[in-house]
Coordinates of N, CA, C and O in Angstrom, one line a residue:
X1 N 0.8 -1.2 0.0 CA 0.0 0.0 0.0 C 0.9 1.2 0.0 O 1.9 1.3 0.7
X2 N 0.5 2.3 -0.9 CA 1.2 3.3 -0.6 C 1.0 4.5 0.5 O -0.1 4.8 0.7
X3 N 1.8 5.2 1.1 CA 1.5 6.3 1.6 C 0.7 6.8 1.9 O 0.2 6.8 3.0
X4 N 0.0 7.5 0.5 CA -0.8 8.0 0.2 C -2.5 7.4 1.3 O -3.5 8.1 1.5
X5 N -2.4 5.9 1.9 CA -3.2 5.3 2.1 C -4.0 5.7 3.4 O -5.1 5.6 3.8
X6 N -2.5 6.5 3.9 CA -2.7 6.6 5.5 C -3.8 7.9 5.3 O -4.4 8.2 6.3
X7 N -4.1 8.8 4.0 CA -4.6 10.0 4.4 C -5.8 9.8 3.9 O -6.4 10.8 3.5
X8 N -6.5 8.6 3.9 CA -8.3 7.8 3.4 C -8.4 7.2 4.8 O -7.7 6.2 5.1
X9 N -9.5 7.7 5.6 CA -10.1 6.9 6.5 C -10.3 5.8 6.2 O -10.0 4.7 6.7
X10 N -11.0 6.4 4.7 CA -11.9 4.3 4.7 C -11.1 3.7 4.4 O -11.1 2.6 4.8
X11 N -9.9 4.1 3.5 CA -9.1 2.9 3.9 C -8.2 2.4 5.2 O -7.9 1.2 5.3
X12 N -7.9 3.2 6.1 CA -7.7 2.9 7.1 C -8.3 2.0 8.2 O -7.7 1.3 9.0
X13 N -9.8 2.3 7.9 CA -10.6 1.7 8.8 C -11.2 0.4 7.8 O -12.2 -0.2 8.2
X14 N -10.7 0.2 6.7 CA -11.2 -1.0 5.7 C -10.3 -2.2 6.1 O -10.6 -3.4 6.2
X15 N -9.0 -1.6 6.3 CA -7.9 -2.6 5.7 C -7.7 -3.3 6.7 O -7.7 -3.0 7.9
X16 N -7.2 -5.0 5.9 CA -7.2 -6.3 6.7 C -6.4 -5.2 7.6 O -6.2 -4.0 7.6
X17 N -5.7 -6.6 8.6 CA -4.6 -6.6 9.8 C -3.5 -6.6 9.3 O -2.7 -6.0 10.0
X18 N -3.0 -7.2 8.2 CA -1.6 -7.0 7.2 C -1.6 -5.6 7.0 O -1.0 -4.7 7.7
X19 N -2.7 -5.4 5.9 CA -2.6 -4.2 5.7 C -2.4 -2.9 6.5 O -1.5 -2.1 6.3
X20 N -3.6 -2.8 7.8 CA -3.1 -2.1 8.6 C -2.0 -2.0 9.3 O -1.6 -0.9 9.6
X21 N -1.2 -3.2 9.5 CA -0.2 -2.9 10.6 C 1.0 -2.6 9.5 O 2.0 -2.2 10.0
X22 N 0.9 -2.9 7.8 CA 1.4 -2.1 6.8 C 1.5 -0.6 7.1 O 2.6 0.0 7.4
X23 N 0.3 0.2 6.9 CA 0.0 1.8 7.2 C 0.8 1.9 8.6 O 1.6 2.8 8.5
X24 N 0.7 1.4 9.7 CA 0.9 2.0 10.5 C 2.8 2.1 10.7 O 3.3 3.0 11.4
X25 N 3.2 1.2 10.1 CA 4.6 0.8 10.2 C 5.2 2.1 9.8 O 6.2 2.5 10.2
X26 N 4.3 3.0 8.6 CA 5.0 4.0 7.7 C 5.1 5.0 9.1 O 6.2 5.3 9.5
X27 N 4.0 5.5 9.8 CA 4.0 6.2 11.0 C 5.4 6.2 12.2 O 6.3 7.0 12.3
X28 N 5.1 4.7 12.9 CA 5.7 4.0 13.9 C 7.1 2.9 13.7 O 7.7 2.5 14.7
X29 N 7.3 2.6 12.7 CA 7.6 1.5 12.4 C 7.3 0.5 12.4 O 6.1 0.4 12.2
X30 N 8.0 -0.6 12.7 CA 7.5 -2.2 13.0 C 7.2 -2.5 14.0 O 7.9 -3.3 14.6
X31 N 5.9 -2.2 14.7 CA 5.3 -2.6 16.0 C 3.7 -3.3 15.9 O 2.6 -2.7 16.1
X32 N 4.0 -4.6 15.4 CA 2.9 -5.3 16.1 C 2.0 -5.1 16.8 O 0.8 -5.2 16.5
X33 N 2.5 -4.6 18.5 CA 1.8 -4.3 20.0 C 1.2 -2.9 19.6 O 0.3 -2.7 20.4
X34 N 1.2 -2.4 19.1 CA 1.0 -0.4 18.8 C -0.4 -0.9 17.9 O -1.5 -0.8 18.4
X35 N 0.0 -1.8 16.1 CA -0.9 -1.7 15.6 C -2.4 -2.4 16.2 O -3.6 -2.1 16.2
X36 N -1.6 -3.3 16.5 CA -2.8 -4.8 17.4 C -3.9 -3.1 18.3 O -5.1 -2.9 17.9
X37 N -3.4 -2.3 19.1 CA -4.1 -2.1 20.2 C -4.8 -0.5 19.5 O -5.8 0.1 20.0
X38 N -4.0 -0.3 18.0 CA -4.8 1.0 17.7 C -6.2 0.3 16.4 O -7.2 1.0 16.2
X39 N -5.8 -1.1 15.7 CA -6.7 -1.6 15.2 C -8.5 -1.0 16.3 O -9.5 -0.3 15.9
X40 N -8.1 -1.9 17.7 CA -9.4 -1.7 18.2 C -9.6 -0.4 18.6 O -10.4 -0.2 19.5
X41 N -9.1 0.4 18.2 CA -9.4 2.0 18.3 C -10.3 2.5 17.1 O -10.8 3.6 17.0
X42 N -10.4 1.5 16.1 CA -11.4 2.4 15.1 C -12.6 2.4 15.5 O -13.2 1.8 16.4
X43 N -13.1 3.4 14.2 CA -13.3 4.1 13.5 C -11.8 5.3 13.7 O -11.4 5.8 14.7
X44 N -11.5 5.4 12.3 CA -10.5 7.0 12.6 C -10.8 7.6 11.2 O -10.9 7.2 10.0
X45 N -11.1 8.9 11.7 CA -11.4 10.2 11.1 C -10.2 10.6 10.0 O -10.4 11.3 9.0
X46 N -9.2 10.1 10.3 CA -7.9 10.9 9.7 C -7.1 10.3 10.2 O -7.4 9.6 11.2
X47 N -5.7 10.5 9.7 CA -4.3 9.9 9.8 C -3.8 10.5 11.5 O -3.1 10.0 12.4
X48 N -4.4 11.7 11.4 CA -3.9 12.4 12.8 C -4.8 12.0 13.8 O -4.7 12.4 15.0
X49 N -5.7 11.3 13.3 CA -6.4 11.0 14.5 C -5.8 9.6 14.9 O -5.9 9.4 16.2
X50 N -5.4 8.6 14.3 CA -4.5 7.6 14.7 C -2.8 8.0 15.7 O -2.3 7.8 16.8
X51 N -2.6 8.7 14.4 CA -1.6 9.1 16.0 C -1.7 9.7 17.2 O -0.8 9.6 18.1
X52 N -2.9 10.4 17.3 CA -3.6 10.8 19.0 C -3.9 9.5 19.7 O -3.7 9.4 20.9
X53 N -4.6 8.4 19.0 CA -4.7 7.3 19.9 C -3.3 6.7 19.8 O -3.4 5.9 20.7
X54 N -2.0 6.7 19.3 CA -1.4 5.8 19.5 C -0.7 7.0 20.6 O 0.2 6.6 21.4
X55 N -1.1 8.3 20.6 CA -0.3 8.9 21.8 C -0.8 8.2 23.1 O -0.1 7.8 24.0
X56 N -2.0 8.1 23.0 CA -2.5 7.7 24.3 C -2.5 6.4 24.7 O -2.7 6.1 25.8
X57 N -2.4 5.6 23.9 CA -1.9 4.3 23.9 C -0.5 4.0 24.8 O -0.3 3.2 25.6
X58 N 0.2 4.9 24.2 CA 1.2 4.9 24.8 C 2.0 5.6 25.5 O 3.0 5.3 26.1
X59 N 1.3 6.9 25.4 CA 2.2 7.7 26.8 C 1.1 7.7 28.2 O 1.3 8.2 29.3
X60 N -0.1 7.1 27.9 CA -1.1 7.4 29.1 C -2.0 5.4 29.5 O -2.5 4.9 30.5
X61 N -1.9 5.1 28.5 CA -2.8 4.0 28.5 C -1.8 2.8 28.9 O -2.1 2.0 29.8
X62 N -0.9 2.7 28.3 CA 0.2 1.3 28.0 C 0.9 1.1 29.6 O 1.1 2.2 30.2
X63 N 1.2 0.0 30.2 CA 1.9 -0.3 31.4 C 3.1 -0.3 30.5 O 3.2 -0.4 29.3
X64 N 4.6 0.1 31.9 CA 5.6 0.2 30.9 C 6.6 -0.9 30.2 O 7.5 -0.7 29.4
X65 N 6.2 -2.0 30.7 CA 6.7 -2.9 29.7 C 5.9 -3.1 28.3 O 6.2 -4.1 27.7
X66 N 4.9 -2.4 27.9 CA 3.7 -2.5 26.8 C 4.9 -1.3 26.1 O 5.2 -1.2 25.0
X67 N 5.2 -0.4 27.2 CA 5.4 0.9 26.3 C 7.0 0.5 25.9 O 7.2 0.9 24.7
X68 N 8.1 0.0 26.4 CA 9.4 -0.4 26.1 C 9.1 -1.3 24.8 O 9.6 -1.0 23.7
X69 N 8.2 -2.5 25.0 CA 8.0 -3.3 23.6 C 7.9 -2.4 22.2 O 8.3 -2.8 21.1
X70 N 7.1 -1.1 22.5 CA 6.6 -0.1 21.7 C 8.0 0.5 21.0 O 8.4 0.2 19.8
X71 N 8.5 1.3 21.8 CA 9.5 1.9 21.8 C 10.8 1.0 21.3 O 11.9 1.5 21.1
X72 N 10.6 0.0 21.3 CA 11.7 -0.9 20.8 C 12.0 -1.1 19.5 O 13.1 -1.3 19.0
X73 N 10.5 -0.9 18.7 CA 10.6 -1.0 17.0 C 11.3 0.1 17.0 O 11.4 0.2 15.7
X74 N 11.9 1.0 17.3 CA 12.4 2.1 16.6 C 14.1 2.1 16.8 O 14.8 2.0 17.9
X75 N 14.5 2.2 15.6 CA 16.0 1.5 15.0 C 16.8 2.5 16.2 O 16.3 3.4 16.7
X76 N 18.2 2.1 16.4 CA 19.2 3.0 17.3 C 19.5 3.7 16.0 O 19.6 3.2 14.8
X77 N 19.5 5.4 16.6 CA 20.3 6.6 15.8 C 21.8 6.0 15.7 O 22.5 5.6 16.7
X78 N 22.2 6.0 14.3 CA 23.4 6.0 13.9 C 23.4 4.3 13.2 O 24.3 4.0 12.4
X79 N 22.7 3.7 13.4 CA 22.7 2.6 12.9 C 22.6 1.7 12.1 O 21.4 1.6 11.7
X80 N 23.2 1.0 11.8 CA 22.9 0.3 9.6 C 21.9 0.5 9.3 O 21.0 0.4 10.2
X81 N 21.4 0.7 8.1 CA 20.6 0.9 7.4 C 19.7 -0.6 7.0 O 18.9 -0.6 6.1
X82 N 20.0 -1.5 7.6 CA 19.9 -2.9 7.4 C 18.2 -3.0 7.7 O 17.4 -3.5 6.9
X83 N 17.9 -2.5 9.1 CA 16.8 -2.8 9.9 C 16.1 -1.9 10.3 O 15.5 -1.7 11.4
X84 N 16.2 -1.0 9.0 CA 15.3 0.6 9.0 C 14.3 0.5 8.2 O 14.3 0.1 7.1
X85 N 13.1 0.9 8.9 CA 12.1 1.5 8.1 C 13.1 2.3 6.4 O 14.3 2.5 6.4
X86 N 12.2 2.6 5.5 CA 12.7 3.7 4.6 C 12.4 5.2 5.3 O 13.1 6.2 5.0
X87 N 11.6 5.2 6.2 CA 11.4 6.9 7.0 C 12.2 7.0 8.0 O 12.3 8.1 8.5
X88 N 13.0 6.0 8.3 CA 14.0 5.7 9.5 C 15.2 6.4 8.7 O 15.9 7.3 9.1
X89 N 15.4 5.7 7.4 CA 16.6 5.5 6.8 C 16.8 7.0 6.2 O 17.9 7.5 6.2
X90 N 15.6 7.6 5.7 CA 15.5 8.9 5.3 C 15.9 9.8 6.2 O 16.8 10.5 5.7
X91 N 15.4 10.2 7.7 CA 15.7 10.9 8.7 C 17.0 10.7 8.8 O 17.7 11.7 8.8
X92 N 17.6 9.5 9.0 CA 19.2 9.5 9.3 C 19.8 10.1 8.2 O 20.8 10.7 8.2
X93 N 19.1 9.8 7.0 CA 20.6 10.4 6.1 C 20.6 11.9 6.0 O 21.6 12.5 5.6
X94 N 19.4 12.7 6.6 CA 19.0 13.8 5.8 C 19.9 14.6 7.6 O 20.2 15.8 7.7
X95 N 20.1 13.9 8.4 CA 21.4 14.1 9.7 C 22.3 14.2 9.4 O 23.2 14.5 10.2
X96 N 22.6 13.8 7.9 CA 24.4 13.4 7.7 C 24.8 13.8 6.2 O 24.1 13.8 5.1
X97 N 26.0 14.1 6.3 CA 26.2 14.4 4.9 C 26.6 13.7 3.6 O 27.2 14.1 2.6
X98 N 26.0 12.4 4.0 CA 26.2 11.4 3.2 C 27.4 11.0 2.8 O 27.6 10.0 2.0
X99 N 28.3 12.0 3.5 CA 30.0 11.1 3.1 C 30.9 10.2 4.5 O 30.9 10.7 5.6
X100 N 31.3 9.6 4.4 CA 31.6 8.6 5.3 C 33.3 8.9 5.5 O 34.1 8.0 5.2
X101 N 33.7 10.4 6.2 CA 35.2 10.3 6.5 C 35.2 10.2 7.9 O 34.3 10.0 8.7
X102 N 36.4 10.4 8.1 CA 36.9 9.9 9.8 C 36.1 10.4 10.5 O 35.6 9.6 11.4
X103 N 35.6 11.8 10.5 CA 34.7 12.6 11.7 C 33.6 11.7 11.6 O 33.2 11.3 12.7
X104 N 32.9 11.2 10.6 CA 31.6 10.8 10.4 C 31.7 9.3 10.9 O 30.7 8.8 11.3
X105 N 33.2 8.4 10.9 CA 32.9 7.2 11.5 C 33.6 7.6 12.8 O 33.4 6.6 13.6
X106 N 34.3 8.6 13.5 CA 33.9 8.6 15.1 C 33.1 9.4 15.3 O 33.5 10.0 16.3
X107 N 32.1 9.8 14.9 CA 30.4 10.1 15.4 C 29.6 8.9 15.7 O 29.2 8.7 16.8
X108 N 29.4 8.1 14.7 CA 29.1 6.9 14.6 C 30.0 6.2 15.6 O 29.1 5.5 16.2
X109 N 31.0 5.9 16.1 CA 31.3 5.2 16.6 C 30.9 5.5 17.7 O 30.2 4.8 18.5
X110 N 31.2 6.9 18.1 CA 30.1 7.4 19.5 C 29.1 7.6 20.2 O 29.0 7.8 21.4
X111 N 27.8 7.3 18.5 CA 26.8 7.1 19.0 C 26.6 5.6 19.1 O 25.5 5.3 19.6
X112 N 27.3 4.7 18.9 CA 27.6 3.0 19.2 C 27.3 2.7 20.5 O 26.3 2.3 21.1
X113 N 28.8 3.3 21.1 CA 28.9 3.6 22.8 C 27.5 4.1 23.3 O 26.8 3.5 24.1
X114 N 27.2 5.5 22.8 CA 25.9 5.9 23.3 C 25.0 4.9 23.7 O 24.9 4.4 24.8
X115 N 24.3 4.4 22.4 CA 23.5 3.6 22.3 C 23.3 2.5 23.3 O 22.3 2.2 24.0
X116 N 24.8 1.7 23.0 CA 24.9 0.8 24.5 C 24.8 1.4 26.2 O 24.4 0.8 27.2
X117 N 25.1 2.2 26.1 CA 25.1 2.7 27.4 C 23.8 2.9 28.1 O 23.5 2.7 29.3
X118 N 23.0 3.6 26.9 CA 22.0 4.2 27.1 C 20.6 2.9 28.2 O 20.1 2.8 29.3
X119 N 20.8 2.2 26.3 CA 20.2 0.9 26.8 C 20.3 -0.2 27.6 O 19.4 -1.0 28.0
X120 N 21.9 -0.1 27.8 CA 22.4 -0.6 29.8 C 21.6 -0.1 30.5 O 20.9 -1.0 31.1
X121 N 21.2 1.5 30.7 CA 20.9 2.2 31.9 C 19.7 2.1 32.1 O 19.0 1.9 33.1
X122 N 19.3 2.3 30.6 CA 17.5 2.4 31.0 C 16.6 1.3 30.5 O 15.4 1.4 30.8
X123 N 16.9 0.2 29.7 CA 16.3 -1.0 29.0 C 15.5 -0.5 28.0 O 14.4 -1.0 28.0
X124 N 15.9 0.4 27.1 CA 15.1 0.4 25.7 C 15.8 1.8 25.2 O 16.2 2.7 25.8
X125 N 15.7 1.6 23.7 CA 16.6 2.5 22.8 C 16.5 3.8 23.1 O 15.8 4.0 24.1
X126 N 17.1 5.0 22.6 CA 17.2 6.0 22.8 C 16.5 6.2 21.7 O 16.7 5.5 20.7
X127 N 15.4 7.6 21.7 CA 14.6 8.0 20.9 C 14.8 9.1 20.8 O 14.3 9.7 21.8
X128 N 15.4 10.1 19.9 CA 15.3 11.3 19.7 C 14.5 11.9 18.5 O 14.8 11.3 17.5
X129 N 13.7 12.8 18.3 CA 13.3 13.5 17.3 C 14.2 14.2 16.6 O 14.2 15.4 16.6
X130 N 15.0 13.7 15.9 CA 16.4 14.6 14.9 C 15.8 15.6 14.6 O 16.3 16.6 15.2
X131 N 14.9 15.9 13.8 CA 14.2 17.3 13.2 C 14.9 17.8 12.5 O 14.7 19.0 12.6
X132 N 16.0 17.4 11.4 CA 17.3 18.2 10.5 C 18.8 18.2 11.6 O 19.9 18.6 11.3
X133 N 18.3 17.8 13.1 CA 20.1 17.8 13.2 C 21.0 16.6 13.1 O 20.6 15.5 13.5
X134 N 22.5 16.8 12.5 CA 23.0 16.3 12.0 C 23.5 15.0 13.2 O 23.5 15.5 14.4
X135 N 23.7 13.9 13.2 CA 24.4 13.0 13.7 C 25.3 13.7 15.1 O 25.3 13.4 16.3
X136 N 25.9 14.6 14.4 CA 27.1 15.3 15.4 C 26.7 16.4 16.5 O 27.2 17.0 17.4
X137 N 25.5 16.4 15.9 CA 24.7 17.4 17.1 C 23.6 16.6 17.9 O 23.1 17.3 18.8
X138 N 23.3 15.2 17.8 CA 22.3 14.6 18.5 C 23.6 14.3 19.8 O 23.4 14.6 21.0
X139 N 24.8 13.6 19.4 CA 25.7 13.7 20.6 C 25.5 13.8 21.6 O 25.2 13.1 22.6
X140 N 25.7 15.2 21.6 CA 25.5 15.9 23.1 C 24.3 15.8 23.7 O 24.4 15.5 24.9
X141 N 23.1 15.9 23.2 CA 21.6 15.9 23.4 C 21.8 14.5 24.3 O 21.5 14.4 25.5
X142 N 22.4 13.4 23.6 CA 22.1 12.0 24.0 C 22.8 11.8 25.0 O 22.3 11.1 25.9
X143 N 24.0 12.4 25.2 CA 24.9 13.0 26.7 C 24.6 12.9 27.7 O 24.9 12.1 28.6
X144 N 23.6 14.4 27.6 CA 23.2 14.8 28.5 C 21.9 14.1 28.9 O 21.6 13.9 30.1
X145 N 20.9 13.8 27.8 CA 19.9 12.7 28.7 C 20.5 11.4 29.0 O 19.6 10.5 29.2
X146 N 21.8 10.9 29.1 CA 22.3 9.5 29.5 C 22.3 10.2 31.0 O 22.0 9.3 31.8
X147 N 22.6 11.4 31.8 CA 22.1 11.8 32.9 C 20.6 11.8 33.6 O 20.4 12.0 34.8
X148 N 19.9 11.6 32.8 CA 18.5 11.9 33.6 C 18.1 10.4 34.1 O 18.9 9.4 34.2
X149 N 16.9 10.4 34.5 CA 16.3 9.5 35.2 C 15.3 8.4 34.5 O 14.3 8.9 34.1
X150 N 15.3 7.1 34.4 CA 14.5 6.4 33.9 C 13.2 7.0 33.5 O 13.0 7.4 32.3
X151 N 12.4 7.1 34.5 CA 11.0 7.9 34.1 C 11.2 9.0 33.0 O 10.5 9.2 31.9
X152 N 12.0 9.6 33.5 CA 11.9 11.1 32.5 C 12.3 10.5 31.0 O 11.7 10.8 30.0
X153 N 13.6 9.5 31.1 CA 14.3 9.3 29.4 C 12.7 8.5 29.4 O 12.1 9.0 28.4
X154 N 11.8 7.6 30.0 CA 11.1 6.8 29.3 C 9.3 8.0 28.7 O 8.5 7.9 27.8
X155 N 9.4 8.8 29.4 CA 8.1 10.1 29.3 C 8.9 10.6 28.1 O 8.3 10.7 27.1
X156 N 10.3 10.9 28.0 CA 10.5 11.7 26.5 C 10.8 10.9 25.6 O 10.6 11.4 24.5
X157 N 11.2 9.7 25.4 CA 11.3 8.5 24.1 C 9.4 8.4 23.9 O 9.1 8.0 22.8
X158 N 8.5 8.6 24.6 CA 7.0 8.3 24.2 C 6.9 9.6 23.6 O 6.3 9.5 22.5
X159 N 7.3 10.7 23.8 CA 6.9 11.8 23.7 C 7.7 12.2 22.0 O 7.1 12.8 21.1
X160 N 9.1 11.5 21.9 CA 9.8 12.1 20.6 C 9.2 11.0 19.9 O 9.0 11.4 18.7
X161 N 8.8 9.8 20.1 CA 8.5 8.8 19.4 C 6.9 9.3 18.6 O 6.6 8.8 17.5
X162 N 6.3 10.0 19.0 CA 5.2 10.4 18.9 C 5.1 11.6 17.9 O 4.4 11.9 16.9
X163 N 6.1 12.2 18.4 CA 6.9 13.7 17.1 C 7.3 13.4 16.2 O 7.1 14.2 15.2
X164 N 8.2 12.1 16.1 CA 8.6 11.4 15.0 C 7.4 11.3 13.8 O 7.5 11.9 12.7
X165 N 6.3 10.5 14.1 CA 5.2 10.2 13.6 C 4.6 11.6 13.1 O 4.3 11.6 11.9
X166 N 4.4 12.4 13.5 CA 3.1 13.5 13.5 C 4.7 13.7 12.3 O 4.5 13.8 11.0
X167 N 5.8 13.8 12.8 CA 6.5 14.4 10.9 C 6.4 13.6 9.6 O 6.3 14.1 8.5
X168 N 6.3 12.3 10.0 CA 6.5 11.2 9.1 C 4.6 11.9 8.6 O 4.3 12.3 7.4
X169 N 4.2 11.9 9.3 CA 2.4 12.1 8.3 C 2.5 13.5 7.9 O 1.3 13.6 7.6
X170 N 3.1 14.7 7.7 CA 3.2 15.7 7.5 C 4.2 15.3 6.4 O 3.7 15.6 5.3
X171 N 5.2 14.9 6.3 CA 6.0 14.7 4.4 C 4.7 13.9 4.2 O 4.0 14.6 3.4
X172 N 4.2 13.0 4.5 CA 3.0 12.3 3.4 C 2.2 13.5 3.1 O 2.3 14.0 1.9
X173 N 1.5 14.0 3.7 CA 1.0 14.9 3.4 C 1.3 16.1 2.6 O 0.5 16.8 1.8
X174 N 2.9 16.4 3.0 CA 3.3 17.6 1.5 C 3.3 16.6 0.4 O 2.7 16.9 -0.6
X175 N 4.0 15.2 0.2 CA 4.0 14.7 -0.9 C 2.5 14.7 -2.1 O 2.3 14.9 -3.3
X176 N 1.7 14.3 -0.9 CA 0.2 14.0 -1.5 C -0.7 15.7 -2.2 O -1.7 15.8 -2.9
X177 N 0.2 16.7 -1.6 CA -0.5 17.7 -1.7 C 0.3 18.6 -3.2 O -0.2 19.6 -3.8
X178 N 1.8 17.8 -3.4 CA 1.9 18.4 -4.8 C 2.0 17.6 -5.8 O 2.8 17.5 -6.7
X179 N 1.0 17.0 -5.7 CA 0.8 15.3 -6.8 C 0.1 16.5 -7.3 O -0.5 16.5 -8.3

């Protein structure tokens, strides 16, 4: 299904369980537990009205091992391209300048370290909303939340996870709007 799918109710609220948890993957990525719990959320009005229930699904509704399972489909920043969504893989490259010299593989190697550390400390990936910043500037961001406190890193991974989406349906939506 294409893109374009997520911005037709009826198809939204038509489509098998393949299908849907197809649409929803473009949003969320690959989460099973998200689509399974926003399936019984229909009827939906619009594409943004799905991601209001998957906010609440998951920053208000979900116990937090429902919400780590959630949070887990979403690939580590800096990470092969192997086991990315294409909206995953887009967001990282459009962080980086697509050339691969020394600074760019010790960033990467930095956010490696990060990554593990992170997910030592708190049991599930680190989730940032890049928004255009580059690899070398998520760094420090990731730094300084490797200081905070479980609760808080797990309230802002629901929270950027959720910003992520509402962008991912805003390019569908400029795409769909200069067809």
């Amino acid at each position: 299904m294409s893109s374009s799918a997520l911005l037709d109710p009826g198809v939204l609220n038509a489509a098998s369980n393949e299908d849907f948890e197809a649409l929803t993957a473009l949003l969320f990525e690959h989460s099973p537990v998200l689509a399974e719990a926003l399936r019984f959320k229909r009827p939906f009005t619009s594409a943004e009205h799905v991601i209001d229930e998957a906010e609440k699904i998951l920053c208000e509704e979900s116990e937090e091992e429902t919400q780590i399972t959630i949070l887990s489909s979403h690939p580590l920043i800096g990470a092969s391209a192997t086991n990315m969504s294409a909206a995953s893989q887009a967001e990282q490259q459009a962080s980086s300048n697509g050339e691969e010299d020394a600074e760019t593989r010790a960033v990467l190697a930095r956010l490696n370290i990060l990554n593990k550390a992170y997910s030592d400390k708190f049991g599930f990936p680190f989730i940032v909303f890049v928004n255009g910043r580059s690899k070398a500037e998520i760094v420090p961001v990731f730094e300084q939340r490797l200081q905070g406190t479980r609760a808080d890193e797990l309230r802002t991974a629901c929270t950027d996870y959720i910003a992520i989406a509402r962008s991912r349906l805003a390019k569908v939506v400029a795409a769909a709007s200069s067809l």
